[in-house]
Every structure is written in C-alpha cells, then in structure tokens.
CSV table of C-alpha atoms in Angstrom, one decimal:
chain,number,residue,atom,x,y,z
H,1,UNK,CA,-3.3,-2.8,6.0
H,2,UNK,CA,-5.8,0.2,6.7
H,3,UNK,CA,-3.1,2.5,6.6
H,4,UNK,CA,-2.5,1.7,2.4
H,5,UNK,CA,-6.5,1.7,2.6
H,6,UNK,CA,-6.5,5.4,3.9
H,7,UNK,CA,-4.1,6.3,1.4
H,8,UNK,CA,-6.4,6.0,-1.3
H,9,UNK,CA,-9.7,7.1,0.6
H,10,UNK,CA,-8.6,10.7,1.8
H,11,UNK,CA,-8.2,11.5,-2.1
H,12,UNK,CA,-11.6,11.4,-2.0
H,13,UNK,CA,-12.0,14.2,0.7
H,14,UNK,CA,-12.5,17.7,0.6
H,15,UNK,CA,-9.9,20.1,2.0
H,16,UNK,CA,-11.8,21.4,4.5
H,17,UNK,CA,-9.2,23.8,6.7
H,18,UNK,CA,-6.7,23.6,8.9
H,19,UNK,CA,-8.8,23.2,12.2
H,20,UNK,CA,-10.3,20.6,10.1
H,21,UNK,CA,-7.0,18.4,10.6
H,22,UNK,CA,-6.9,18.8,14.1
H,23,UNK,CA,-11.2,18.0,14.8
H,24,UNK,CA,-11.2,14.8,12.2
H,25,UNK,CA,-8.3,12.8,13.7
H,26,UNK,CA,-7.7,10.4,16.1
H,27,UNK,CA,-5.3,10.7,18.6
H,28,UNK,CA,-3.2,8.3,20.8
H,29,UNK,CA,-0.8,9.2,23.7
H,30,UNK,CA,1.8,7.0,25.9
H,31,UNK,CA,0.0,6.2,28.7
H,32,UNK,CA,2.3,6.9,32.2
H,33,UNK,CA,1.4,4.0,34.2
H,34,UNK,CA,4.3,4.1,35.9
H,35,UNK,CA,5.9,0.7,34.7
H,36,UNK,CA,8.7,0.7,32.1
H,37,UNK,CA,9.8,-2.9,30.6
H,38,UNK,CA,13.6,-3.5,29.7
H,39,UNK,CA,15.3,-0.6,29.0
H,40,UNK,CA,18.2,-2.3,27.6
H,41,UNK,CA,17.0,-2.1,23.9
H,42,UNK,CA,16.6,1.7,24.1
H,43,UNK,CA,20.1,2.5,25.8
H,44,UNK,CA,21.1,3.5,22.3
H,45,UNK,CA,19.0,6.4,21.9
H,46,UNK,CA,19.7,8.3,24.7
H,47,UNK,CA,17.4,10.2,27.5
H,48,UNK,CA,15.2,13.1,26.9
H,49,UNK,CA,13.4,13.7,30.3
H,50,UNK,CA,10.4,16.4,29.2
H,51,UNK,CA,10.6,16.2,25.5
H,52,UNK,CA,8.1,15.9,23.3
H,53,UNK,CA,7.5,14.5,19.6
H,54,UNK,CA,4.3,14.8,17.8
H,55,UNK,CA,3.7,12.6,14.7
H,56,UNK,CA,0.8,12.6,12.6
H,57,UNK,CA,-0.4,10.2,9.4
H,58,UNK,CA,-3.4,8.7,7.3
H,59,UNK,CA,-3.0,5.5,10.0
H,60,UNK,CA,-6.2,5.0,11.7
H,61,UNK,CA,-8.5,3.2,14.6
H,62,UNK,CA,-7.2,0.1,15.1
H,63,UNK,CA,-3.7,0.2,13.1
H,64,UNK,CA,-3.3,3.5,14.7
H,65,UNK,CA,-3.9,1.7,18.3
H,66,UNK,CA,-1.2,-0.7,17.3
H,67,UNK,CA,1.4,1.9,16.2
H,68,UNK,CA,1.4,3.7,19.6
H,69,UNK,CA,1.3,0.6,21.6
H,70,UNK,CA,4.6,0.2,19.5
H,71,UNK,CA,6.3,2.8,20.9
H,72,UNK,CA,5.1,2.7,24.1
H,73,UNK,CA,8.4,0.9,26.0
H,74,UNK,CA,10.5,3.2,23.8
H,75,UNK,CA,8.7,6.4,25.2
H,76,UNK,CA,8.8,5.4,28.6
H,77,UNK,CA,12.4,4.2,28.7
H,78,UNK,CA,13.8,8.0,26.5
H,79,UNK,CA,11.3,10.0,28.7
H,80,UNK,CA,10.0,11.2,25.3
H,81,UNK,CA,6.1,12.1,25.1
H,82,UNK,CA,4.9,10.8,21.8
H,83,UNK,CA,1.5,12.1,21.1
H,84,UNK,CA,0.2,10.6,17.4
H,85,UNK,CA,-2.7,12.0,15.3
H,86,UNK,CA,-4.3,9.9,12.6
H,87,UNK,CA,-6.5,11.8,10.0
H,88,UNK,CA,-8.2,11.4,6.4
H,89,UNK,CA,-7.0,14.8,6.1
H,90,UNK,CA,-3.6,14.5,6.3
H,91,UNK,CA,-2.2,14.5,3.0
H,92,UNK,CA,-4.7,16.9,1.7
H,93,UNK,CA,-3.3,19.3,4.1
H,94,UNK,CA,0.1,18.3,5.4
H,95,UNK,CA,2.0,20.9,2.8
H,96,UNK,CA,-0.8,23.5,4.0
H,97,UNK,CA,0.3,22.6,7.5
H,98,UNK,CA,4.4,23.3,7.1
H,99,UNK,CA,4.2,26.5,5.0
H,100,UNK,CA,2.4,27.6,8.0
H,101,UNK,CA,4.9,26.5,10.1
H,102,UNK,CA,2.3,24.2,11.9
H,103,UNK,CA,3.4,20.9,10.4
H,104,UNK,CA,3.9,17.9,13.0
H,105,UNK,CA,7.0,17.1,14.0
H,106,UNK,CA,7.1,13.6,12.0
H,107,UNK,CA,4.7,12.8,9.2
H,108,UNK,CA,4.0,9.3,8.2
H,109,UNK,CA,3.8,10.0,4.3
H,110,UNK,CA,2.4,7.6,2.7
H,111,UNK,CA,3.4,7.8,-1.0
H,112,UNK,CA,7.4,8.5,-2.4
H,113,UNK,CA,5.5,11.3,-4.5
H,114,UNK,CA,4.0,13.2,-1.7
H,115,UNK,CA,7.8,13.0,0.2
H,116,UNK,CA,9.6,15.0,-2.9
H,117,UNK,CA,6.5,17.3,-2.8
H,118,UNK,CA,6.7,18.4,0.8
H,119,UNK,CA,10.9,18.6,0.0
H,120,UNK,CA,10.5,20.6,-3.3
H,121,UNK,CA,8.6,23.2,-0.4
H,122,UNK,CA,11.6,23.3,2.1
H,123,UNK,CA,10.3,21.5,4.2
H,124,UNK,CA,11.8,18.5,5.4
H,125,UNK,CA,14.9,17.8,7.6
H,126,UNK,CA,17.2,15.0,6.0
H,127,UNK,CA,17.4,11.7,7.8
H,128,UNK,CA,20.2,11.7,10.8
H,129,UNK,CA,23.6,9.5,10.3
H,130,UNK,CA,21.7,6.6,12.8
H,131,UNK,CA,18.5,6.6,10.5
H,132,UNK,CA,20.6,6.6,7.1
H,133,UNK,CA,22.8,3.6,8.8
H,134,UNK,CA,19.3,1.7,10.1
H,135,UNK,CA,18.6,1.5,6.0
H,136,UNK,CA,21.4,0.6,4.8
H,137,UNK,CA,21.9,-2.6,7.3
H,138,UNK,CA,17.6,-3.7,7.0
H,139,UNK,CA,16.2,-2.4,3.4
H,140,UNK,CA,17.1,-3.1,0.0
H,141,UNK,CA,18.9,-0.6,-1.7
H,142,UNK,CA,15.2,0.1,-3.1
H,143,UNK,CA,13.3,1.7,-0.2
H,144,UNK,CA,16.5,4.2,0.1
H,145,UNK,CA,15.6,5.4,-3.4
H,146,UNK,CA,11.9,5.6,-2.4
H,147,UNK,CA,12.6,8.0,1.0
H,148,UNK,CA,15.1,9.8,-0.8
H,149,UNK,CA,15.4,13.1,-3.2
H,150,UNK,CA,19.1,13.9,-5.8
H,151,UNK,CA,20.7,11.5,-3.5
H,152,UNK,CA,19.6,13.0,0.0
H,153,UNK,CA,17.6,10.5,2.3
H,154,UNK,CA,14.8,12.1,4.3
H,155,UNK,CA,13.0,8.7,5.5
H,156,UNK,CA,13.3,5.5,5.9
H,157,UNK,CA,10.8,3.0,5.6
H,158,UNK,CA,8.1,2.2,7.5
H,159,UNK,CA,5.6,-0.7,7.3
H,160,UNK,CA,4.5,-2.1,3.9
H,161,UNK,CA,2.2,-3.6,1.8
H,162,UNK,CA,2.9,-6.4,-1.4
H,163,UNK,CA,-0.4,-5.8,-4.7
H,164,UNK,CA,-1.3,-8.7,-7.0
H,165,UNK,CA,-2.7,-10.7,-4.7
H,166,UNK,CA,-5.6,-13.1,-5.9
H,167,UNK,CA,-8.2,-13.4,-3.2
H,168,UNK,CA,-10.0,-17.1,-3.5
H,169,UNK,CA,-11.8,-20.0,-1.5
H,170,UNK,CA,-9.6,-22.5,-1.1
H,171,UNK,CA,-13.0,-25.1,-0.3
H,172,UNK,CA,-13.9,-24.1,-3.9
H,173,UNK,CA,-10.9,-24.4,-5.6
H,174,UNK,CA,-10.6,-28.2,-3.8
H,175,UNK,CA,-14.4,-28.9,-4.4
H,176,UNK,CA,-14.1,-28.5,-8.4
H,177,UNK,CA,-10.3,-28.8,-8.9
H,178,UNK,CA,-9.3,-25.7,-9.6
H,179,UNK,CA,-5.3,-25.5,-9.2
H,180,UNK,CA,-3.5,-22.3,-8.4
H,181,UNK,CA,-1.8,-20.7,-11.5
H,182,UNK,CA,1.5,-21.0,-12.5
H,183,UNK,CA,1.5,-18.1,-15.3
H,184,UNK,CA,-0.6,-15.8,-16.4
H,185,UNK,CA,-2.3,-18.2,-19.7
H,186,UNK,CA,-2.8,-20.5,-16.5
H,187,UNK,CA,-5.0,-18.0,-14.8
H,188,UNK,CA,-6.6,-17.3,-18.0
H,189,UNK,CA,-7.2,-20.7,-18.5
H,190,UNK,CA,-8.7,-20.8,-15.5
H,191,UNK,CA,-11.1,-18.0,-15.2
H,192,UNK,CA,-12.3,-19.5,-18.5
H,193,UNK,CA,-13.2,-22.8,-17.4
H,194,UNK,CA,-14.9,-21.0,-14.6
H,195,UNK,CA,-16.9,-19.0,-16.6
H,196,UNK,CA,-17.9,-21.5,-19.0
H,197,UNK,CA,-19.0,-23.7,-16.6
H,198,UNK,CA,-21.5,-20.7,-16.2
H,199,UNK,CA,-22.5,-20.7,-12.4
H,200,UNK,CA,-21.0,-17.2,-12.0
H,201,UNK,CA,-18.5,-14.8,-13.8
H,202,UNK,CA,-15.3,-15.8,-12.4
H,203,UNK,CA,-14.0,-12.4,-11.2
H,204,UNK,CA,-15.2,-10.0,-8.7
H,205,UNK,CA,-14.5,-6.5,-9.2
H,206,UNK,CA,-14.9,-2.9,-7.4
H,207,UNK,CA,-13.2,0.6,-8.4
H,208,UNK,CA,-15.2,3.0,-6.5
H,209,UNK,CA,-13.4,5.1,-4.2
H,210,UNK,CA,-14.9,8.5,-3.9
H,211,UNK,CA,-12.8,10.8,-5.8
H,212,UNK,CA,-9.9,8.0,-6.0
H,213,UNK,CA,-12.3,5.8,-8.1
H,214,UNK,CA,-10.4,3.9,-10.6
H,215,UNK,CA,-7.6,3.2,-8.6
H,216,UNK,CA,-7.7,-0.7,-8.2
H,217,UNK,CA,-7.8,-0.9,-12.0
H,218,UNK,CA,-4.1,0.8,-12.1
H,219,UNK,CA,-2.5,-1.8,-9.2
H,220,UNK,CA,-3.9,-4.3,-12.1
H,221,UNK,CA,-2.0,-2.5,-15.0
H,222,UNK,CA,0.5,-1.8,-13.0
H,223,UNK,CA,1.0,-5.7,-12.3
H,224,UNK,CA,1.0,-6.7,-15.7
H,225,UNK,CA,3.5,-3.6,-16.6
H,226,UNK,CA,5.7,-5.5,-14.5
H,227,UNK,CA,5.5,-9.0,-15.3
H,228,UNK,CA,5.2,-8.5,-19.4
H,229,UNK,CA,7.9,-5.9,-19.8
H,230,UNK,CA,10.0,-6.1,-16.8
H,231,UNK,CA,11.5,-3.8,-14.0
H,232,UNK,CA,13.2,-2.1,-16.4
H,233,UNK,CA,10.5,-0.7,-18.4
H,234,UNK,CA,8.4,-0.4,-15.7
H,235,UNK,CA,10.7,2.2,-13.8
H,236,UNK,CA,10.9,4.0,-17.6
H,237,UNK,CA,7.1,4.5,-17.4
H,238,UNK,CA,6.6,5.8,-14.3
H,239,UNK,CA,9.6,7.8,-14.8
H,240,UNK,CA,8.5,9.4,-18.1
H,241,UNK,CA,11.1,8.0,-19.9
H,242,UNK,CA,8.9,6.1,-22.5
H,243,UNK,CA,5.4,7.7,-23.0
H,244,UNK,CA,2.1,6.6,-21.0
H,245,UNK,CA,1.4,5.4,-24.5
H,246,UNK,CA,3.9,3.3,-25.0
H,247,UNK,CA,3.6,-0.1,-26.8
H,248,UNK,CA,4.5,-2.1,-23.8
H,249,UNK,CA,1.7,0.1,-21.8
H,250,UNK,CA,-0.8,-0.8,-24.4
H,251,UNK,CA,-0.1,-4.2,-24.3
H,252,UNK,CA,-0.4,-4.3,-20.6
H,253,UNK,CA,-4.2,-2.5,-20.7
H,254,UNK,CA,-5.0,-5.0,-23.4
H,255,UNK,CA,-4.2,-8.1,-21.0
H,256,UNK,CA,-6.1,-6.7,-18.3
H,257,UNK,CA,-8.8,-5.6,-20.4
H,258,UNK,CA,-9.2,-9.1,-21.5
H,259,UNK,CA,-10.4,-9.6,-17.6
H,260,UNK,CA,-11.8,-6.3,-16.8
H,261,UNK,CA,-14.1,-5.6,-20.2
H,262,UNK,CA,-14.9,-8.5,-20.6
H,263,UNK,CA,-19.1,-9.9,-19.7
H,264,UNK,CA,-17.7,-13.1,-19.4
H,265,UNK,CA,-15.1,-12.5,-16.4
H,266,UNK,CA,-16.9,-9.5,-14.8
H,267,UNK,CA,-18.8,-9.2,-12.2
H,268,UNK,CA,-19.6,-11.9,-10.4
H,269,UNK,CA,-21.8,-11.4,-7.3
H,270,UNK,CA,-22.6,-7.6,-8.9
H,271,UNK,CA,-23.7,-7.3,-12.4
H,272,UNK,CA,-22.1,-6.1,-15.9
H,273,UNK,CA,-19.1,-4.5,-16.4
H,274,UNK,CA,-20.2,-1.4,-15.7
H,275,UNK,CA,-21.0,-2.5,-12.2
H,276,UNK,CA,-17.3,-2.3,-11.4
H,277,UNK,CA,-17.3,1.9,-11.2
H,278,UNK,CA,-20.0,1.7,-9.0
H,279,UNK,CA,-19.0,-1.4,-6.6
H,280,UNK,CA,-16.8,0.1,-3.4
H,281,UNK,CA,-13.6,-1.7,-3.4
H,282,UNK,CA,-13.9,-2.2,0.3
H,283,UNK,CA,-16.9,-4.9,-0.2
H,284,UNK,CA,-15.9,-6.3,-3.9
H,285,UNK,CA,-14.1,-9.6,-3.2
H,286,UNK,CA,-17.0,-10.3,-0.5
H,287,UNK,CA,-18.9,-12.3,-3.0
H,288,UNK,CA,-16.4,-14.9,-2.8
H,289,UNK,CA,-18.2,-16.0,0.2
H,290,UNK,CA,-21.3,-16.4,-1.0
H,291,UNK,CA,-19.9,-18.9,-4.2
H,292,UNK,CA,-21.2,-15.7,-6.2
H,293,UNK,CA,-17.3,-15.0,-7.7
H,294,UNK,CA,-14.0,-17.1,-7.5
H,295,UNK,CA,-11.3,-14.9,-7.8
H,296,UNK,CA,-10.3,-11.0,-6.8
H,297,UNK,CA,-7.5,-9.1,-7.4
H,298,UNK,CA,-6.7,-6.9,-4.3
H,299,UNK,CA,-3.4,-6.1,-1.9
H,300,UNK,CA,-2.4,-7.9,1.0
H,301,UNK,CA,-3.9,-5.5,3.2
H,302,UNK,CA,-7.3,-7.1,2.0
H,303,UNK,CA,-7.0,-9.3,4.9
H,304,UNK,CA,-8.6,-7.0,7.3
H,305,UNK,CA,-11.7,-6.5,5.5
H,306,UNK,CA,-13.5,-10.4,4.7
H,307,UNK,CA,-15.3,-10.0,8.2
H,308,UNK,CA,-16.7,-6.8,7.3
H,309,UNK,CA,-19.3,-7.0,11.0
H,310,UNK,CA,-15.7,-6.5,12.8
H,311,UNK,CA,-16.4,-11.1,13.5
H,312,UNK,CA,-13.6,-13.6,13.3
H,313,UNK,CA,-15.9,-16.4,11.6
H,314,UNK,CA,-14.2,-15.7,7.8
H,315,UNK,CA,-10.6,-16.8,8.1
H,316,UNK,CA,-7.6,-16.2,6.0
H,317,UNK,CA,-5.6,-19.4,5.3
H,318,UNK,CA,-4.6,-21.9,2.5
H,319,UNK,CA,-7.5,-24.2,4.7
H,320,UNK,CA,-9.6,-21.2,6.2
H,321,UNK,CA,-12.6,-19.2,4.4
H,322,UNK,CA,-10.3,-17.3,2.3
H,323,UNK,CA,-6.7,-17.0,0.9
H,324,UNK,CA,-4.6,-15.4,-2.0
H,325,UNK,CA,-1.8,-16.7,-4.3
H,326,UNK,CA,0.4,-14.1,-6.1
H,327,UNK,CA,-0.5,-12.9,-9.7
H,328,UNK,CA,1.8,-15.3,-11.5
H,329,UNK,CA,4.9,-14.4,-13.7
H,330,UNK,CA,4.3,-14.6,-17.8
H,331,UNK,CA,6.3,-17.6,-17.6
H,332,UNK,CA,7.0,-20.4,-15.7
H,333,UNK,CA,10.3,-20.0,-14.1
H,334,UNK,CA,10.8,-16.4,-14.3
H,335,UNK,CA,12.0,-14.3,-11.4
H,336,UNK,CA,9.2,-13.1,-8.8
H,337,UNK,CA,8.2,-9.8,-9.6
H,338,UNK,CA,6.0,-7.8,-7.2
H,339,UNK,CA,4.5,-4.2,-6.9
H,340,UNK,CA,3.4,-3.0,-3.7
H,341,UNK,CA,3.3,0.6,-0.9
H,342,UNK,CA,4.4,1.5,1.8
H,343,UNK,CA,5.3,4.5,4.0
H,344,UNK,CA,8.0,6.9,5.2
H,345,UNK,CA,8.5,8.6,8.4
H,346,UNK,CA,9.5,12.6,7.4
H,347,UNK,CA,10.5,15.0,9.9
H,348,UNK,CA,9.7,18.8,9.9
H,349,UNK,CA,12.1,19.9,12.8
H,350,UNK,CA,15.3,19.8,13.4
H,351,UNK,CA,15.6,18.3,17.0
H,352,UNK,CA,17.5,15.3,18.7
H,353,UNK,CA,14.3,13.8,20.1
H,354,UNK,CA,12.6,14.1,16.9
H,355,UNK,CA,15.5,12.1,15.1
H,356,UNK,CA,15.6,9.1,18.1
H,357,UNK,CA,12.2,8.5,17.9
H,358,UNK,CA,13.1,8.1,13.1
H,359,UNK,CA,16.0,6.0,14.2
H,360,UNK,CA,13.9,4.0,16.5
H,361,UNK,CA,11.2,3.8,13.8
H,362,UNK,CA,14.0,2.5,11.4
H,363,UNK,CA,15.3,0.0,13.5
H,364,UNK,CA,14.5,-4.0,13.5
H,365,UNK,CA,13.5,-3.9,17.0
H,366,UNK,CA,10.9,-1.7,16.5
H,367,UNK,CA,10.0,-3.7,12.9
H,368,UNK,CA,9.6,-6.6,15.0
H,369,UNK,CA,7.7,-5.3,18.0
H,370,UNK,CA,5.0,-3.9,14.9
H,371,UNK,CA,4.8,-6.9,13.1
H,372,UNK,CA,4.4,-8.7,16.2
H,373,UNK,CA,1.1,-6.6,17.2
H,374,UNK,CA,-0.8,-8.0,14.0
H,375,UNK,CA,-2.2,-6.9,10.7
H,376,UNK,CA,1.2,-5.8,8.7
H,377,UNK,CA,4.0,-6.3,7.3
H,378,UNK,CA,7.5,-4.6,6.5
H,379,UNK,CA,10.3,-5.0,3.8
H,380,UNK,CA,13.1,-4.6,6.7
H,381,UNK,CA,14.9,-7.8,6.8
H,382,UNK,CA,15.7,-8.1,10.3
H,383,UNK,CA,12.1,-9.1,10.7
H,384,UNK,CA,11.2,-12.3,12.0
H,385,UNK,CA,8.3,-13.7,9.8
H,386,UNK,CA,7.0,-15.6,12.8
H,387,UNK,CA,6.0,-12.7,14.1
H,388,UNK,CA,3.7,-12.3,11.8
H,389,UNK,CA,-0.3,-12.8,13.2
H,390,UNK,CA,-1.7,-14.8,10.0
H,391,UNK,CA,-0.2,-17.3,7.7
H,392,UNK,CA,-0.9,-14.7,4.6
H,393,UNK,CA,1.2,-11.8,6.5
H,394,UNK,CA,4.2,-14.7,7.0
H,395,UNK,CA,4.2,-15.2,3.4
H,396,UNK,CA,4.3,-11.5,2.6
H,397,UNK,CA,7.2,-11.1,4.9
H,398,UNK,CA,9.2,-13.8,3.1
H,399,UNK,CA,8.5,-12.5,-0.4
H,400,UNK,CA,9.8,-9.1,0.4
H,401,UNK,CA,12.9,-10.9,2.2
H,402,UNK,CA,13.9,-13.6,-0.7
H,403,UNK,CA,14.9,-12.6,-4.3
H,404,UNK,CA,12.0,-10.9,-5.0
H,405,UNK,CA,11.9,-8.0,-7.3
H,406,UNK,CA,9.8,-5.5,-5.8
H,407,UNK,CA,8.5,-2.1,-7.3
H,408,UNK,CA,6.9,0.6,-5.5
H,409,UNK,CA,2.7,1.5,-7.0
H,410,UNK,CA,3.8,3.3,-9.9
H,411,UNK,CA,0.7,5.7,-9.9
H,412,UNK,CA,2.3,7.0,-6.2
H,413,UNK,CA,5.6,7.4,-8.2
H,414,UNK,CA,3.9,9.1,-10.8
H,415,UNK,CA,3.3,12.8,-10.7
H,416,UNK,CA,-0.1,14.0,-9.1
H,417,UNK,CA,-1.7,15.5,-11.7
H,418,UNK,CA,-0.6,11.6,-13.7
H,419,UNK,CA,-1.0,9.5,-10.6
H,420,UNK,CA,-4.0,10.6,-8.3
H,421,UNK,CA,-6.1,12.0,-11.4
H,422,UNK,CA,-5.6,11.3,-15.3
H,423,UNK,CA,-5.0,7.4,-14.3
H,424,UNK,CA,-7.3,6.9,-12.2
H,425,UNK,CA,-10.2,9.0,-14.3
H,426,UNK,CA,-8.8,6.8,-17.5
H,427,UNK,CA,-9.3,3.3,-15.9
H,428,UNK,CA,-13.0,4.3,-15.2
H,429,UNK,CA,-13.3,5.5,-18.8
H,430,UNK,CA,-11.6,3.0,-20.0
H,431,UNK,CA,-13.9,0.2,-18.2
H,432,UNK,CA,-16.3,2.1,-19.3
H,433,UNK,CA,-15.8,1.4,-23.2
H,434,UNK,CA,-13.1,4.2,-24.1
H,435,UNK,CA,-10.9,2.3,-26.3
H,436,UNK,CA,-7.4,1.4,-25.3
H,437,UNK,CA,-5.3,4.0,-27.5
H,438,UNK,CA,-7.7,6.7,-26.4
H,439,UNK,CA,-7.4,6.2,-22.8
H,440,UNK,CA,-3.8,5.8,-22.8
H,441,UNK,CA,-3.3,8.3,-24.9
H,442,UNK,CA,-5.5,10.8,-23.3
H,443,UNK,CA,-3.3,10.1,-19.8
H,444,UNK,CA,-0.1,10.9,-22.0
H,445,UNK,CA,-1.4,14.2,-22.6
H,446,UNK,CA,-2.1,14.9,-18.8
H,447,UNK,CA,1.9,14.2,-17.7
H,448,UNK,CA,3.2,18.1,-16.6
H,449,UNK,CA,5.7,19.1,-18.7
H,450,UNK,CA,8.4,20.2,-16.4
C-alpha cells in the first residue's frame, strides 16, 4: 500500500514552497470519453453538470492511477470534474496551503494526528449527515474516533493497512520444518533454532527512511505494546495517560530488543546490528529471497515491493515466493489484536459537490470498486474480500471484518513533536546501544506539555 509507504517518506523531505506542491505531484483527471456505465449506483448523489472537486494526497503512480480510475463512473454519471494531485509534499505543506486559502478541496490525510492539526487551524468542514451515516452502517465505531475531533466527525475512512505482518518463504519454512508461530515464545523459539543452526541470522531488518529513519522499529514496539499489555494500555500511552516510560513500555522495548539488539537475530542478508539504521526499509526483507534471512517484520502493504524490477516472478502466497503470518498473541487463545493505518478524506470547502464526492468515498460501492482494482485493503465491512487481487490482501480484509481488535499506529496518534521525531530518533539510538531506560525516558521528556 504505497500510499502508507508515502506517508512515512515525505517526512523525510524538505519544505520546499508552495509552487513546490503543485511542480512535484502527479496528477490524474476523468477522462471524457463520452461513455458512462450504469448510472443506477450514483442516482443517490445527485447531478452537478459543470462542477468541479479537486483532491489532493501523499497517494502516488500507480495507487494514484487506481484511485482515479475509482471514481471514474461516479464522475461521469454526477457531471462532477474530479481532478486529483498526488505529492511527497503534501503533508509538509497542506496546513501551509489552507491558511493561504489555497488548500484543495479534499485532502486525503493520511495520519488521525495530522486531521486534528489542520482542525485546531480552522480549517476543515465537518463531515455531511450522508458521510457521518456511511460510517456508522460500514466502520467500527473505531475509525469514527480516528476521523473525528470533541465528538465532531470530519472524515471518514478511506483505504487501510493492517502492521505485524511477518514476511517468510514458505519453500523454506516446508524444506526445514519450520511451523508458523502460535505465540510470541513460539517465534522466539523459532528464530533461535534458526540462528543456531547458523546458516544466517534469522531476521532481516531495515530502518532507514530519510528523515523518518527509525520508524519500522516503533510499528515493532508498537506491536508488542499491544499484545503484552493490551488495548487498554496501549490507548493510555499514546494518549499520555501513563508516561512514554512506563513499565509496560519498557517491557515492550525489552522484547523487541531481544530481536532487534541482538547479533544473533540481526541482520541477516546485511551485516551487524548497526546495519539496520543504514538498510532502506524498502529493500530489507529482500534477502528472504536469496535464503540470506527467514523472517521480516513489515505491513501488509509490503506486498508491492518483493519484485522490486516492477517483474511478477516473486509471488505472494502461502505456496508462492513469499507470504506473511500475523505477529502472534502472547498466548495461545487470546483475542487477535492488530495495529495498523490508514487514511481520511478531509474537506476544506463548504460545497454540495465537494460533500457527494466524501459520501461517495465513504460508501461500500466505492470500497468495493477500490479493492476490486488491486493492491489494498479497507476496514469497511461492506467489502467483499473476494475482491481482493492477492490471497494476502483477502486475509487482510477478513481480519479487519471478524473480531479483531484493531488499533491505529500509535506514533501517528502521538503528537508530532512525540510521533514523527523523539520516537523515531530514539529507536535509532536505541538500536544503536542507548540503553532501554535512557531511550524511553529521553522520549518522555520530548511529549509537549499542553
């Protein structure tokens, strides 16, 4: 899912103007080739002969090709021009953009922290009756908290992504016996038969991202927040309600330290430890094809990027090249737990076009029609997982449909200066032999105080 990909890349980028946001992106409009399928679906929504609605987002090249071939029926059948920018600029200069009075009519934020942000500036319009009703009948009661600000919903969801995913060969794991994981002392059991038998460290590992470097290294602690303490405690931590420093937080760094600084686990296909801060995150499971590393902790999204020459010959599938199993509970038995992104269609103008095209975007048709194109997922549930294009996507689907506790990336609920800085800049230290207390403790001392 490029789109979660972007997310974390652009933090990386320096503001570099307003004109900038208009030269880097990509753009896509509905193409008027004079042919309009059923209508019937898009009756609801009414006409709007000559309007327009311009949206804008971190979504990109191919995904981006996707969303506004998503639209495309809808457009033709309201008479609404959609025109859609994708940039690696956006949310570096979306808030620059409105208190100029410039911003896009829609923006596809991609993080709950950057939505109360751009509404702490005035700037968004809250979601219509049609959007607010959309949510209610296809979302857990979850996402409504995540597009929403003291009780006032300004988006609904969009498309989504599900972390904890271990990425593996499932020729290897059938070749030497290796058995998928029930609970988290299973996977350590099994990363340290794989290591003893000492043809590679089992786990593969990359947290360069630019500026953003460090960020895999908080989806991991994040994870294990989740699984050893529970919802509960994880929504007091990225709340502020206990301390960054808290007991359970330590507890959670320790577990994944036991994988992360550890010689014998890391990094397979790479190097030392330290290799890790240098290794791109785009490339770092890769050695799993080359029998240089067995397992890789990485999103769903991670799909898109085993056939890094744009090929088809490395396939995702319980019998292809590749596949993933979920980071598993603590213990056998307890309820699935998941962490995972996604983003939320805000609007900047008050206008009945504007708010057909969010109620459109909200609706299962248009879920459906998305999912249906390939490469993503979404949390509503009047998805069909069918429609999904690969076996891993289907799964997805189905997680966020069953009885699945699901918790949004806690560093994007975190606030900025917590989230996209002190975390991330503390999981490199940290990796880089900063002791536990230190590092959480030093991240404690970076939350704002008001």
């Amino acid at each position: 899912m490029r789109s979660r990909v972007n997310r974390r890349l652009i933090a990386g980028v320096a503001a570099v103007g307003i004109a900038a946001l208009a030269l880097a992106g990509c753009t896509g409009d509905i193409a008027d080739d004079g042919e309009t399928g059923d209508c019937g679906p898009y009756e609801q929504y009414g006409t709007f002969d000559g309007a327009s609605v311009t949206i804008s987002g971190t979504i990109l090249d191919l995904e981006a090709d996707r969303l506004v071939e998503s639209w495309k029926d809808f457009a033709a059948c309201t008479g609404i021009d959609i025109s859609y920018q994708g940039t690696s600029e956006f949310e570096a200069q979306i808030a620059v953009l409105a208190d100029g009075g410039n911003a896009p009519d829609i923006g596809i934020v991609p993080q709950p922290g950057l939505l109360q942000r751009l509404q702490a500036g005035g700037w968004l319009i809250p979601a219509s009756d049609a959007v607010v009703a959309n949510i209610d009948q296809w979302w857990d009661p979850a996402w409504k908290a995540y597009g929403s600000v003291d009780g006032t919903v300004y988006a609904a969801p969009l498309m989504a992504s599900i972390k904890g995913y271990i990425w593996y060969s499932p020729s290897e794991f059938a070749d030497k016996g290796y058995e998928i994981p029930k609970t988290l002392d299973e996977l350590t059991e099994l990363s340290e038969k794989i290591a003893a038998e000492g043809d590679h460290q089992p786990w593969c590992v990359g947290l360069e991202s630019g500026e953003a470097t460090g960020w895999p290294g908080t989806d991991w602690v994040e994870d294990y927040v989740l699984r050893l303490s529970g919802p509960e405690v994880y929504d007091q931590w990225v709340t502020h309600e206990i301390p960054f420093n808290d007991p359970a937080i330590v507890e959670a760094f320790d577990a994944v330290g036991d994988y992360l600084k550890n010689p014998d686990m890391v990094n397979g296909g790479f190097g030392d430890v330290s290799t890790q801060i240098s290794e791109a995150f785009q490339t770092a499971g890769l050695p799993i094809l080359d029998g240089e590393c067995s397992l890789h902790h990485q999103a769903s999204f991670y799909e898109t990027f085993w056939n890094p020459d744009g090929g088809t010959s490395n396939t995702v599938g319980s019998d292809g090249t590749v596949y993933a199993f979920l980071l598993p509970p603590e213990n056998e038995g307890d309820p699935q737990a998941v962490t995972g992104g996604g983003e939320f269609p805000v609007a900047f103008r008050d206008a009945p076009e504007v708010e057909a095209v969010r109620a459109y975007l909200s609706s299962d048709t248009w879920a459906n029609i998305r999912v249906g194109l390939g490469g993503v997922i979404s949390a509503n549930k009047g998805v069909d997982p069918d429609n999904a294009s690969s076996e891993l996507l289907k799964q997805s689907i189905e997680i966020l449909q069953g009885d699945t506790t699901f918790r949004f990336d806690g560093s994007d609920l975190m606030p900025g200066a917590v989230g996209a800085d002190s975390f991330w800049k503390g999981i490199v230290a940290w990796v880089g032999g900063q002791s536990t207390q230190d590092t959480v403790d030093a991240i404690e001392a970076s939350w704002p105080s008001s």
